[in-house]
Amino acid sequence: MDWQSAKALRDKIRASEISSVAATKAVFERIVKVEPIIGAYISTFEEAALQKAAEVNSRIAKGEPVGQLAGVPVAIKDNMCTTFGATTCASKILENFRAPYNATVIEKLLSADAVIIGKTNMDEFAMGSSTENSGLKQTVNPWDTSRVPGGSSGGSAAAVAGRLCCASLGSDTGGSIRQPASFCGVVGLKPTYGRVSRFGLVAYGSSLDQIGPITRTVGDCALMMNVIAGYDPADSTSIDEETAPVPDYLEKLDEPIEGLKIAIVPEFVSGADKQVQKALSVALDVYKGLGAEIIEIEMAHLDYAIAAYYVIATAEASSNLARYDGVHYGHRTKNPKDYIEVYSKSRAEGFGKEVKRRIMLGTYALSSGYYDAYYLKALKVRNLIRGDFTKAFENCDCIMMPVSPTTAFKIGEKVDDPLTMYLSDIYTIAVNLAGVPGISIPCGFDSDNLPIGLQILSPAFSEDRLLRIARMFEKETDWHRKKPAIIN
Ligand code: GLN
């Protein structure tokens, strides 16, 4: 079967031109062929998926209404709770954890009639930028199997790029949707903090985490947002729809923004690899050709984003991960001497190296005596960064910059050097600190034929405009149509 965008497939399934069962079978045939190489999934649900697909088919045959994702094969990052299968967060500590409820986004996907193919690999507890921190398996980049897919939603991005699903969900705490999307040549959107419910998303940095779609096209991203966005009383940080109404993200998608004003931050971008910088400037030329105005701005505090993020995210993580104690959840050590050993050994055995490093960093930053010097200071820096964005958006519609300073790096290249790994998030992290939305779209390839992403940022709750801006570029280019050789 010819591969389709999620939206095109959905339309054909609804029109009975393609059967959802056939589409789902085609996905599982590809999984048999390519998944042993790519390793995108932690678990798959072939039987349940085919059952759901058959149910959608039969409802369509009877003329009954079906949802917005009728029969479309989708994948979910394995940090979203599902009552079916395990929810592992790619951690040994949760390897056999069965969630008692579905995350809100899962309920929404199911009621939109999506066919859930499986749950994808990730950095353990979403801590990382390469998916190498997974405690369970290795995922590779479909464009070059000696390279990382990015992270932490590396499995979700590789699954879309490798055509092992039509669309997927990732989560983004400091870049984990946008960076793997850019490394794998697909589209990834981190919505505004509060736009998509986090209920049932295993918490990493609660004030930064946000669920969002990874897709092949901007239109598919809009379609996924139509399904997952909105207020959820079960998530106290989700924003009510009177304050911020949820638009139909597809409705005006093809209407370009008149008089588009784009800001760039030249000084900040100058550290990126030359080929990445070149791709950005070529992308800006495309927008200029469409009548956009480009202005140069300064954002004084961006250089401090990584430092502030790694204090705030690790502090929140140390608190969030305290619940894995060998009693409430997951792995428990065998034959502990006493209850202290239940805690210490269960945690020592269950958590990987990076997770332990972050728990220790975060606990240190929160400890009395250091709280003011680190945590409180980082919160102040966060405010300044937020202010930078507010000020910038007074004068422009969006900001454009690279997603990552480099393209996908080699497996093993940075894994022993956490600081270098942390620095690879320089362009994505400030966005989470500010809470604004950001999208990564394919904008070229480097000399090794590795995808390069363009990052576009816009004010809080303006995802509809952000998607339209991204769509303007997509219409003019065909980067999103390129396929990795592995699936040809
Ligand atoms: N790479 C960043 C980190 O390791 C971001 C991860 C994420 O967005 N989940 O924390």
GROMACS .gro file of N, CA and C in nm, residues 139-268:
model
  390
  139THR      N    1   1.723   0.252   2.009
  139THR     CA    2   1.655   0.291   1.884
  139THR      C    3   1.758   0.360   1.796
  140VAL      N    4   1.752   0.334   1.664
  140VAL     CA    5   1.847   0.400   1.573
  140VAL      C    6   1.772   0.496   1.482
  141ASN      N    7   1.848   0.582   1.418
  141ASN     CA    8   1.790   0.681   1.327
  141ASN      C    9   1.763   0.616   1.190
  142PRO      N   10   1.639   0.620   1.143
  142PRO     CA   11   1.608   0.555   1.014
  142PRO      C   12   1.691   0.609   0.897
  143TRP      N   13   1.743   0.730   0.908
  143TRP     CA   14   1.823   0.788   0.798
  143TRP      C   15   1.965   0.735   0.797
  144ASP      N   16   2.014   0.692   0.911
  144ASP     CA   17   2.150   0.639   0.921
  144ASP      C   18   2.154   0.559   1.051
  145THR      N   19   2.159   0.427   1.035
  145THR     CA   20   2.139   0.342   1.153
  145THR      C   21   2.259   0.342   1.248
  146SER      N   22   2.366   0.414   1.211
  146SER     CA   23   2.476   0.426   1.307
  146SER      C   24   2.456   0.549   1.396
  147ARG      N   25   2.345   0.619   1.374
  147ARG     CA   26   2.322   0.744   1.448
  147ARG      C   27   2.199   0.738   1.538
  148VAL      N   28   2.195   0.831   1.633
  148VAL     CA   29   2.082   0.836   1.727
  148VAL      C   30   1.960   0.898   1.658
  149PRO      N   31   1.840   0.863   1.706
  149PRO     CA   32   1.719   0.926   1.651
  149PRO      C   33   1.688   1.058   1.719
  150GLY      N   34   1.772   1.099   1.813
  150GLY     CA   35   1.739   1.212   1.900
  150GLY      C   36   1.660   1.161   2.019
  151GLY      N   37   1.624   1.253   2.108
  151GLY     CA   38   1.550   1.209   2.226
  151GLY      C   39   1.494   1.327   2.302
  152SER      N   40   1.413   1.302   2.399
  152SER     CA   41   1.390   1.169   2.449
  152SER      C   42   1.281   1.092   2.374
  153SER      N   43   1.201   1.159   2.289
  153SER     CA   44   1.095   1.086   2.216
  153SER      C   45   1.151   1.022   2.089
  154GLY      N   46   1.268   0.961   2.099
  154GLY     CA   47   1.335   0.905   1.980
  154GLY      C   48   1.255   0.794   1.914
  155GLY      N   49   1.188   0.711   1.995
  155GLY     CA   50   1.109   0.603   1.937
  155GLY      C   51   0.990   0.658   1.858
  156SER      N   52   0.925   0.760   1.912
  156SER     CA   53   0.808   0.818   1.844
  156SER      C   54   0.848   0.883   1.712
  157ALA      N   55   0.964   0.950   1.709
  157ALA     CA   56   1.010   1.015   1.585
  157ALA      C   57   1.056   0.910   1.484
  158ALA      N   58   1.131   0.810   1.531
  158ALA     CA   59   1.181   0.706   1.440
  158ALA      C   60   1.065   0.625   1.383
  159ALA      N   61   0.960   0.605   1.463
  159ALA     CA   62   0.844   0.529   1.415
  159ALA      C   63   0.773   0.602   1.301
  160VAL      N   64   0.764   0.735   1.311
  160VAL     CA   65   0.700   0.812   1.204
  160VAL      C   66   0.790   0.815   1.081
  161ALA      N   67   0.919   0.843   1.103
  161ALA     CA   68   1.013   0.850   0.989
  161ALA      C   69   1.027   0.715   0.921
  162GLY      N   70   1.023   0.608   0.999
  162GLY     CA   71   1.038   0.473   0.944
  162GLY      C   72   0.907   0.415   0.894
  163ARG      N   73   0.801   0.497   0.892
  163ARG     CA   74   0.666   0.455   0.847
  163ARG      C   75   0.617   0.333   0.924
  164LEU      N   76   0.646   0.333   1.054
  164LEU     CA   77   0.599   0.225   1.141
  164LEU      C   78   0.470   0.266   1.212
  165CYS      N   79   0.420   0.385   1.176
  165CYS     CA   80   0.289   0.436   1.219
  165CYS      C   81   0.268   0.561   1.134
  166CYS      N   82   0.145   0.618   1.141
  166CYS     CA   83   0.118   0.739   1.061
  166CYS      C   84   0.150   0.866   1.139
  167ALA      N   85   0.135   0.858   1.270
  167ALA     CA   86   0.157   0.974   1.355
  167ALA      C   87   0.182   0.921   1.495
  168SER      N   88   0.246   1.004   1.578
  168SER     CA   89   0.272   0.956   1.714
  168SER      C   90   0.261   1.070   1.813
  169LEU      N   91   0.261   1.032   1.941
  169LEU     CA   92   0.268   1.133   2.046
  169LEU      C   93   0.403   1.124   2.115
  170GLY      N   94   0.459   1.240   2.146
  170GLY     CA   95   0.580   1.247   2.226
  170GLY      C   96   0.555   1.338   2.344
  171SER      N   97   0.656   1.357   2.427
  171SER     CA   98   0.645   1.458   2.532
  171SER      C   99   0.773   1.539   2.528
  172ASP      N  100   0.760   1.667   2.567
  172ASP     CA  101   0.870   1.761   2.549
  172ASP      C  102   0.887   1.841   2.678
  173THR      N  103   0.999   1.819   2.745
  173THR     CA  104   1.029   1.889   2.871
  173THR      C  105   1.135   1.996   2.845
  174GLY      N  106   1.223   1.964   2.749
  174GLY     CA  107   1.328   2.060   2.713
  174GLY      C  108   1.365   2.048   2.565
  175GLY      N  109   1.280   1.982   2.489
  175GLY     CA  110   1.309   1.967   2.345
  175GLY      C  111   1.278   1.829   2.291
  176SER      N  112   1.224   1.744   2.376
  176SER     CA  113   1.213   1.601   2.342
  176SER      C  114   1.114   1.564   2.233
  177ILE      N  115   1.034   1.659   2.186
  177ILE     CA  116   0.954   1.634   2.066
  177ILE      C  117   1.028   1.695   1.946
  178ARG      N  118   1.070   1.820   1.963
  178ARG     CA  119   1.126   1.894   1.848
  178ARG      C  120   1.260   1.839   1.802
  179GLN      N  121   1.349   1.805   1.896
  179GLN     CA  122   1.482   1.760   1.856
  179GLN      C  123   1.479   1.625   1.785
  180PRO      N  124   1.410   1.522   1.837
  180PRO     CA  125   1.404   1.397   1.760
  180PRO      C  126   1.330   1.414   1.627
  181ALA      N  127   1.228   1.501   1.625
  181ALA     CA  128   1.159   1.527   1.497
  181ALA      C  129   1.260   1.581   1.396
  182SER      N  130   1.344   1.673   1.441
  182SER     CA  131   1.441   1.731   1.349
  182SER      C  132   1.547   1.628   1.308
  183PHE      N  133   1.593   1.546   1.400
  183PHE     CA  134   1.694   1.444   1.366
  183PHE      C  135   1.637   1.338   1.270
  184CYS      N  136   1.507   1.316   1.276
  184CYS     CA  137   1.445   1.212   1.192
  184CYS      C  138   1.370   1.268   1.071
  185GLY      N  139   1.377   1.400   1.049
  185GLY     CA  140   1.317   1.458   0.929
  185GLY      C  141   1.165   1.457   0.928
  186VAL      N  142   1.103   1.474   1.046
  186VAL     CA  143   0.958   1.479   1.053
  186VAL      C  144   0.914   1.605   1.129
  187VAL      N  145   0.783   1.624   1.145
  187VAL     CA  146   0.731   1.744   1.209
  187VAL      C  147   0.701   1.714   1.356
  188GLY      N  148   0.739   1.803   1.446
  188GLY     CA  149   0.710   1.782   1.588
  188GLY      C  150   0.666   1.912   1.653
  189LEU      N  151   0.555   1.908   1.725
  189LEU     CA  152   0.502   2.029   1.789
  189LEU      C  153   0.497   2.015   1.940
  190LYS      N  154   0.561   2.109   2.008
  190LYS     CA  155   0.541   2.120   2.153
  190LYS      C  156   0.438   2.230   2.176
  191PRO      N  157   0.320   2.194   2.224
  191PRO     CA  158   0.217   2.295   2.246
  191PRO      C  159   0.251   2.385   2.366
  192THR      N  160   0.174   2.491   2.381
  192THR     CA  161   0.184   2.578   2.498
  192THR      C  162   0.163   2.494   2.624
  193TYR      N  163   0.238   2.526   2.730
  193TYR     CA  164   0.218   2.457   2.858
  193TYR      C  165   0.072   2.477   2.901
  194GLY      N  166   0.002   2.368   2.924
  194GLY     CA  167  -0.138   2.379   2.966
  194GLY      C  168  -0.240   2.356   2.856
  195ARG      N  169  -0.191   2.347   2.732
  195ARG     CA  170  -0.285   2.327   2.620
  195ARG      C  171  -0.334   2.182   2.608
  196VAL      N  172  -0.242   2.090   2.638
  196VAL     CA  173  -0.276   1.948   2.630
  196VAL      C  174  -0.264   1.889   2.771
  197SER      N  175  -0.361   1.810   2.809
  197SER     CA  176  -0.363   1.756   2.945
  197SER      C  177  -0.241   1.667   2.971
  198ARG      N  178  -0.184   1.683   3.090
  198ARG     CA  179  -0.073   1.596   3.131
  198ARG      C  180  -0.122   1.483   3.221
  199PHE      N  181  -0.253   1.473   3.239
  199PHE     CA  182  -0.305   1.368   3.326
  199PHE      C  183  -0.269   1.232   3.267
  200GLY      N  184  -0.196   1.152   3.345
  200GLY     CA  185  -0.155   1.021   3.296
  200GLY      C  186  -0.022   1.023   3.222
  201LEU      N  187   0.041   1.139   3.214
  201LEU     CA  188   0.178   1.145   3.161
  201LEU      C  189   0.271   1.129   3.281
  202VAL      N  190   0.359   1.032   3.279
  202VAL     CA  191   0.448   1.012   3.393
  202VAL      C  192   0.537   1.136   3.405
  203ALA      N  193   0.532   1.198   3.522
  203ALA     CA  194   0.596   1.330   3.539
  203ALA      C  195   0.748   1.321   3.541
  204TYR      N  196   0.812   1.414   3.469
  204TYR     CA  197   0.957   1.433   3.478
  204TYR      C  198   0.977   1.570   3.542
  205GLY      N  199   0.963   1.678   3.467
  205GLY     CA  200   0.968   1.813   3.522
  205GLY      C  201   0.829   1.873   3.504
  206SER      N  202   0.747   1.865   3.607
  206SER     CA  203   0.604   1.894   3.590
  206SER      C  204   0.574   2.034   3.538
  207SER      N  205   0.659   2.131   3.568
  207SER     CA  206   0.629   2.267   3.522
  207SER      C  207   0.678   2.290   3.379
  208LEU      N  208   0.737   2.187   3.319
  208LEU     CA  209   0.793   2.199   3.183
  208LEU      C  210   0.733   2.100   3.085
  209ASP      N  211   0.691   1.983   3.136
  209ASP     CA  212   0.642   1.874   3.050
  209ASP      C  213   0.520   1.915   2.968
  210GLN      N  214   0.518   1.872   2.844
  210GLN     CA  215   0.399   1.891   2.763
  210GLN      C  216   0.394   1.784   2.655
  211ILE      N  217   0.275   1.727   2.633
  211ILE     CA  218   0.257   1.625   2.530
  211ILE      C  219   0.230   1.693   2.397
  212GLY      N  220   0.279   1.635   2.289
  212GLY     CA  221   0.249   1.692   2.157
  212GLY      C  222   0.269   1.589   2.048
  213PRO      N  223   0.224   1.623   1.925
  213PRO     CA  224   0.229   1.528   1.813
  213PRO      C  225   0.362   1.528   1.737
  214ILE      N  226   0.396   1.411   1.682
  214ILE     CA  227   0.506   1.398   1.585
  214ILE      C  228   0.443   1.335   1.461
  215THR      N  229   0.459   1.401   1.348
  215THR     CA  230   0.387   1.359   1.226
  215THR      C  231   0.474   1.382   1.103
  216ARG      N  232   0.423   1.339   0.987
  216ARG     CA  233   0.500   1.364   0.866
  216ARG      C  234   0.469   1.500   0.805
  217THR      N  235   0.352   1.550   0.829
  217THR     CA  236   0.315   1.679   0.769
  217THR      C  237   0.261   1.773   0.876
  218VAL      N  238   0.259   1.901   0.840
  218VAL     CA  239   0.205   2.003   0.931
  218VAL      C  240   0.054   1.980   0.948
  219GLY      N  241  -0.011   1.941   0.840
  219GLY     CA  242  -0.156   1.914   0.847
  219GLY      C  243  -0.187   1.803   0.946
  220ASP      N  244  -0.102   1.702   0.949
  220ASP     CA  245  -0.125   1.592   1.044
  220ASP      C  246  -0.107   1.638   1.188
  221CYS      N  247  -0.016   1.732   1.205
  221CYS     CA  248   0.006   1.788   1.339
  221CYS      C  249  -0.120   1.863   1.383
  222ALA      N  250  -0.178   1.938   1.289
  222ALA     CA  251  -0.302   2.012   1.318
  222ALA      C  252  -0.414   1.914   1.351
  223LEU      N  253  -0.422   1.807   1.275
  223LEU     CA  254  -0.525   1.706   1.299
  223LEU      C  255  -0.509   1.644   1.439
  224MET      N  256  -0.386   1.609   1.473
  224MET     CA  257  -0.361   1.550   1.606
  224MET      C  258  -0.396   1.650   1.717
  225MET      N  259  -0.363   1.777   1.694
  225MET     CA  260  -0.397   1.879   1.794
  225MET      C  261  -0.548   1.892   1.811
  226ASN      N  262  -0.621   1.879   1.700
  226ASN     CA  263  -0.768   1.884   1.710
  226ASN      C  264  -0.819   1.776   1.804
  227VAL      N  265  -0.747   1.665   1.809
  227VAL     CA  266  -0.791   1.554   1.894
  227VAL      C  267  -0.745   1.573   2.039
  228ILE      N  268  -0.621   1.615   2.059
  228ILE     CA  269  -0.566   1.609   2.196
  228ILE      C  270  -0.574   1.739   2.276
  229ALA      N  271  -0.593   1.855   2.210
  229ALA     CA  272  -0.589   1.982   2.283
  229ALA      C  273  -0.716   2.002   2.364
  230GLY      N  274  -0.704   2.080   2.470
  230GLY     CA  275  -0.825   2.119   2.543
  230GLY      C  276  -0.814   2.103   2.694
  231TYR      N  277  -0.909   2.165   2.760
  231TYR     CA  278  -0.913   2.167   2.906
  231TYR      C  279  -0.943   2.028   2.961
  232ASP      N  280  -0.879   1.997   3.073
  232ASP     CA  281  -0.904   1.870   3.139
  232ASP      C  282  -0.913   1.895   3.290
  233PRO      N  283  -1.029   1.876   3.349
  233PRO     CA  284  -1.042   1.900   3.494
  233PRO      C  285  -0.948   1.813   3.576
  234ALA      N  286  -0.897   1.704   3.517
  234ALA     CA  287  -0.808   1.616   3.593
  234ALA      C  288  -0.664   1.669   3.597
  235ASP      N  289  -0.636   1.775   3.522
  235ASP     CA  290  -0.501   1.834   3.522
  235ASP      C  291  -0.514   1.979   3.565
  236SER      N  292  -0.469   2.009   3.687
  236SER     CA  293  -0.490   2.144   3.740
  236SER      C  294  -0.409   2.250   3.665
  237THR      N  295  -0.314   2.210   3.582
  237THR     CA  296  -0.239   2.310   3.505
  237THR      C  297  -0.293   2.323   3.363
  238SER      N  298  -0.400   2.251   3.333
  238SER     CA  299  -0.455   2.266   3.199
  238SER      C  300  -0.541   2.393   3.196
  239ILE      N  301  -0.539   2.461   3.083
  239ILE     CA  302  -0.601   2.595   3.076
  239ILE      C  303  -0.745   2.583   3.027
  240ASP      N  304  -0.833   2.656   3.096
  240ASP     CA  305  -0.974   2.647   3.057
  240ASP      C  306  -0.996   2.714   2.922
  241GLU      N  307  -1.103   2.670   2.857
  241GLU     CA  308  -1.121   2.713   2.718
  241GLU      C  309  -1.190   2.848   2.705
  242GLU      N  310  -1.230   2.907   2.819
  242GLU     CA  311  -1.278   3.044   2.812
  242GLU      C  312  -1.158   3.137   2.804
  243THR      N  313  -1.056   3.108   2.883
  243THR     CA  314  -0.934   3.189   2.881
  243THR      C  315  -0.864   3.173   2.746
  244ALA      N  316  -0.856   3.050   2.701
  244ALA     CA  317  -0.785   3.025   2.575
  244ALA      C  318  -0.866   2.923   2.494
  245PRO      N  319  -0.957   2.973   2.409
  245PRO     CA  320  -1.041   2.881   2.331
  245PRO      C  321  -0.955   2.792   2.242
  246VAL      N  322  -1.003   2.670   2.219
  246VAL     CA  323  -0.930   2.579   2.130
  246VAL      C  324  -0.989   2.593   1.989
  247PRO      N  325  -0.909   2.643   1.895
  247PRO     CA  326  -0.962   2.658   1.759
  247PRO      C  327  -0.961   2.525   1.685
  248ASP      N  328  -1.020   2.522   1.565
  248ASP     CA  329  -1.003   2.408   1.476
  248ASP      C  330  -0.871   2.434   1.403
  249TYR      N  331  -0.770   2.354   1.436
  249TYR     CA  332  -0.636   2.382   1.384
  249TYR      C  333  -0.624   2.358   1.233
  250LEU      N  334  -0.721   2.285   1.177
  250LEU     CA  335  -0.714   2.258   1.033
  250LEU      C  336  -0.786   2.365   0.950
  251GLU      N  337  -0.879   2.434   1.018
  251GLU     CA  338  -0.971   2.520   0.944
  251GLU      C  339  -0.900   2.620   0.852
  252LYS      N  340  -0.803   2.695   0.910
  252LYS     CA  341  -0.740   2.799   0.828
  252LYS      C  342  -0.597   2.764   0.792
  253LEU      N  343  -0.563   2.636   0.807
  253LEU     CA  344  -0.423   2.595   0.793
  253LEU      C  345  -0.359   2.643   0.663
  254ASP      N  346  -0.435   2.640   0.555
  254ASP     CA  347  -0.377   2.675   0.426
  254ASP      C  348  -0.379   2.824   0.397
  255GLU      N  349  -0.429   2.903   0.492
  255GLU     CA  350  -0.428   3.048   0.470
  255GLU      C  351  -0.297   3.105   0.521
  256PRO      N  352  -0.217   3.165   0.431
  256PRO     CA  353  -0.090   3.222   0.478
  256PRO      C  354  -0.114   3.342   0.570
  257ILE      N  355  -0.016   3.373   0.654
  257ILE     CA  356  -0.026   3.491   0.741
  257ILE      C  357   0.021   3.612   0.660
  258GLU      N  358  -0.068   3.708   0.645
  258GLU     CA  359  -0.032   3.830   0.571
  258GLU      C  360   0.066   3.914   0.654
  259GLY      N  361   0.163   3.973   0.587
  259GLY     CA  362   0.256   4.063   0.656
  259GLY      C  363   0.333   3.996   0.767
  260LEU      N  364   0.370   3.872   0.746
  260LEU     CA  365   0.440   3.794   0.849
  260LEU      C  366   0.573   3.860   0.889
  261LYS      N  367   0.591   3.875   1.019
  261LYS     CA  368   0.715   3.935   1.070
  261LYS      C  369   0.789   3.829   1.152
  262ILE      N  370   0.908   3.794   1.105
  262ILE     CA  371   0.986   3.687   1.169
  262ILE      C  372   1.106   3.749   1.240
  263ALA      N  373   1.128   3.709   1.364
  263ALA     CA  374   1.248   3.757   1.434
  263ALA      C  375   1.354   3.647   1.437
  264ILE      N  376   1.478   3.688   1.421
  264ILE     CA  377   1.588   3.593   1.441
  264ILE      C  378   1.683   3.650   1.548
  265VAL      N  379   1.759   3.562   1.609
  265VAL     CA  380   1.849   3.604   1.717
  265VAL      C  381   1.992   3.569   1.672
  266PRO      N  382   2.052   3.654   1.586
  266PRO     CA  383   2.176   3.615   1.518
  266PRO      C  384   2.287   3.568   1.611
  267GLU      N  385   2.304   3.638   1.722
  267GLU     CA  386   2.415   3.604   1.810
  267GLU      C  387   2.402   3.463   1.868
  268PHE      N  388   2.279   3.429   1.902
  268PHE     CA  389   2.249   3.301   1.963
  268PHE      C  390   2.271   3.186   1.865
   0.00000   0.00000   0.00000
